[in-house]
């Protein structure tokens, strides 16, 4: 299987069980959510996705009873919470909304301390937790703890929003289009960061979006909802892309399902290609030697710790005129980390000078490259896997 | 993608300093108004001391009478403003809760109408119809009038709080009262204080009228000057009222600066 998350993250324990949950708003004829029954397993990200007005946000907000259900039951970790004290319930559930809603008159640190304070944690424990969370969302505590929300960019505010939701270390998080109001580049980065964070904290997450691409990228499982929050299909992203259950799902996914599948696997899941490299203090002759040994038109110059420094071609070496290798040629672009999706990698390499994307580990050391052949291979493998799995299901239930 | 956070997280700390400077006045800015007011008082003193005062003028224009009137005026303003706050802010809170929504628009219409009735009419009504005179009658008249700006500002201040902030608060498990105390009221403080400042200034001015129901204040001085046709007395009464109004407005401005939550 290409996506590592599906099989490894979630246990079989049901964390959230919704039982025939309905909501009818006063003065409306139809149920906004109509007898929805679904399970969310511990440690998985379930994305609720659907057209606007399908009831996905209402569904999510009924889990922490910001919207009280008209009928049905909510079972959280085996406990029926449909009638319990909603304030106590909400302190156990992280909540992130699109508008972030940071408290403007409180510092970043005090914002994150909201739930710990409500839970009555000691001052020391709260302070430790705040610093820990700030580090987790890549914002150094010493420079951000005492700032006010107004002094942060939109992306930073949403990072604090996520940190604040994690404040009381809840088992469950609800996220309502958390990256919806953020520019595409920052959104992409926040999504990647969040996936990395989730691989550490392993929360059970219900994530609402209207963007199918975001759903495919973020979800371990996706529930595609129709009007009245009726489930059109509830399955892994692979299954939804390869075997849409009906017309509605197929049209919602839209065209380019194959390309979307590239959002399912990460660079870490495929085998990287090698690329000729030389050390930064290599002589021009050594560089040319390395070039001649392969069919590539440039070598990658690495520094002492293995970090990429320059692309150097044969022409560059000849015109170097005695300059060291890291001062000729081109900057080492594009560079990605193993967490990025193949789709991101493809985007990068399409515009790259040597038609490859450099992959580095978290320390920045060179790991290998991704080229177009590997991406087409990955697409082929995915399709084969999906088809054989579907056929396996066919054989079991004749 | 190699450095997923670098450009986003390294905002320069310089932002912090700019940001604080924008909200508080400089020390020199704070000193301008008291200087102007002291100068005005000095000019007034020099002007009066160079006049030949007749016995009527001397009876009004002496330190004991003037400080007495001034003190009464300050008391009228202070007591009426404190009472106004005690009544109007809780009312403003009540009228922004969901359960009062159905009557809210009627209430605002009523209040706006009420503000069109002059205070002097209220005072006369109290005196003639209820035979209610003196300090507390004056307080009733002043409070009735000043409630309106404070109440309206409290309501506006509470309603302009970002709904997302409140939803986040509720979503994290704050009780309704906690949301009010820790989010809504602090965030409404600037608007509420602007209403209080308005009320204070209204009260200083209106308190000159309560002399007609025998409640004292600087109005005594002005009316004494008017009824005896002594221009100097009228000028002193009017000038002292103006200086007091400006001083109180200035002090209220400082209070606004100090009480406004940081970060807004």
Short mmCIF file of C-alpha atoms in Angstrom, two decimals, chain A residues 61 64 66 87 90-91 93 95 97 99-105 114-115 117-118 138-139 144 147-148 150-151 153 155-156 159 164 186 188-189 192-193 196 335-337 340 348, chain B residues 1-13 15-17 19-20 23 162-176 178 182-183 186-187 261-264:
data_model
loop_
_atom_site.label_atom_id
_atom_site.label_comp_id
_atom_site.label_asym_id
_atom_site.label_seq_id
_atom_site.Cartn_x
_atom_site.Cartn_y
_atom_site.Cartn_z
CA UNK A 61 -20.29 20.82 15.69
CA UNK A 64 -18.79 18.80 20.90
CA UNK A 66 -21.75 23.55 20.00
CA UNK A 87 -18.52 22.48 29.08
CA UNK A 90 -15.59 20.43 25.29
CA UNK A 91 -12.52 20.58 27.52
CA UNK A 93 -12.11 17.90 22.67
CA UNK A 95 -11.50 22.67 18.55
CA UNK A 97 -12.10 26.87 13.44
CA UNK A 99 -11.45 32.08 11.56
CA UNK A 100 -9.02 30.86 14.25
CA UNK A 101 -10.70 33.01 16.92
CA UNK A 102 -7.61 33.72 19.00
CA UNK A 103 -8.34 35.92 22.00
CA UNK A 104 -6.90 39.27 20.88
CA UNK A 105 -6.43 40.68 24.38
CA UNK A 114 -6.91 28.43 28.01
CA UNK A 115 -7.91 24.81 28.46
CA UNK A 117 -6.41 26.88 33.08
CA UNK A 118 -10.02 25.68 32.79
CA UNK A 138 7.64 25.33 15.17
CA UNK A 139 7.31 28.66 16.95
CA UNK A 144 6.37 34.04 20.64
CA UNK A 147 3.29 38.31 21.70
CA UNK A 148 -0.27 39.27 20.94
CA UNK A 150 -2.38 40.81 16.15
CA UNK A 151 1.40 40.68 15.80
CA UNK A 153 0.72 36.46 10.30
CA UNK A 155 -0.38 31.22 9.09
CA UNK A 156 1.21 31.78 12.49
CA UNK A 159 -0.54 27.40 14.15
CA UNK A 164 -4.36 26.02 21.67
CA UNK A 186 1.21 28.68 3.43
CA UNK A 188 0.35 23.61 1.83
CA UNK A 189 3.10 24.10 4.35
CA UNK A 192 2.46 19.17 5.82
CA UNK A 193 3.43 20.41 9.24
CA UNK A 196 4.00 15.59 10.75
CA UNK A 335 14.54 20.73 -2.56
CA UNK A 336 11.84 18.78 -0.71
CA UNK A 337 11.60 16.74 2.47
CA UNK A 340 5.79 16.02 0.85
CA UNK A 348 8.51 21.10 -8.33
CA UNK B 1 9.80 23.12 1.27
CA UNK B 2 13.26 22.42 2.66
CA UNK B 3 12.69 24.88 5.47
CA UNK B 4 8.98 24.69 6.08
CA UNK B 5 8.87 27.39 8.70
CA UNK B 6 11.72 29.77 8.17
CA UNK B 7 10.18 32.75 6.43
CA UNK B 8 6.93 32.56 8.31
CA UNK B 9 8.23 32.43 11.85
CA UNK B 10 11.04 34.94 11.82
CA UNK B 11 8.96 38.09 11.93
CA UNK B 12 11.14 40.87 13.22
CA UNK B 13 10.63 41.83 16.87
CA UNK B 15 6.86 45.01 15.17
CA UNK B 16 6.41 44.97 18.92
CA UNK B 17 7.80 48.41 19.53
CA UNK B 19 2.85 48.56 17.90
CA UNK B 20 2.98 49.86 21.45
CA UNK B 23 -1.56 53.25 21.17
CA UNK B 162 -15.77 38.87 17.03
CA UNK B 163 -18.20 35.93 17.01
CA UNK B 164 -15.34 33.57 16.14
CA UNK B 165 -13.61 34.51 19.41
CA UNK B 166 -16.74 33.63 21.36
CA UNK B 167 -17.23 30.39 19.46
CA UNK B 168 -13.62 29.43 20.17
CA UNK B 169 -14.18 30.18 23.85
CA UNK B 170 -17.35 28.12 24.05
CA UNK B 171 -15.76 25.38 21.96
CA UNK B 172 -12.93 25.02 24.45
CA UNK B 173 -15.33 24.55 27.32
CA UNK B 174 -15.70 28.02 28.83
CA UNK B 175 -19.03 28.41 30.62
CA UNK B 176 -21.29 31.24 29.39
CA UNK B 178 -16.69 32.77 31.85
CA UNK B 182 -12.96 36.75 30.31
CA UNK B 183 -13.74 37.53 26.67
CA UNK B 186 -12.57 42.91 28.34
CA UNK B 187 -13.02 43.17 24.57
CA UNK B 261 -6.61 45.71 27.16
CA UNK B 262 -3.18 45.31 25.64
CA UNK B 263 -3.13 43.57 22.32
CA UNK B 264 -6.14 45.37 20.86
#
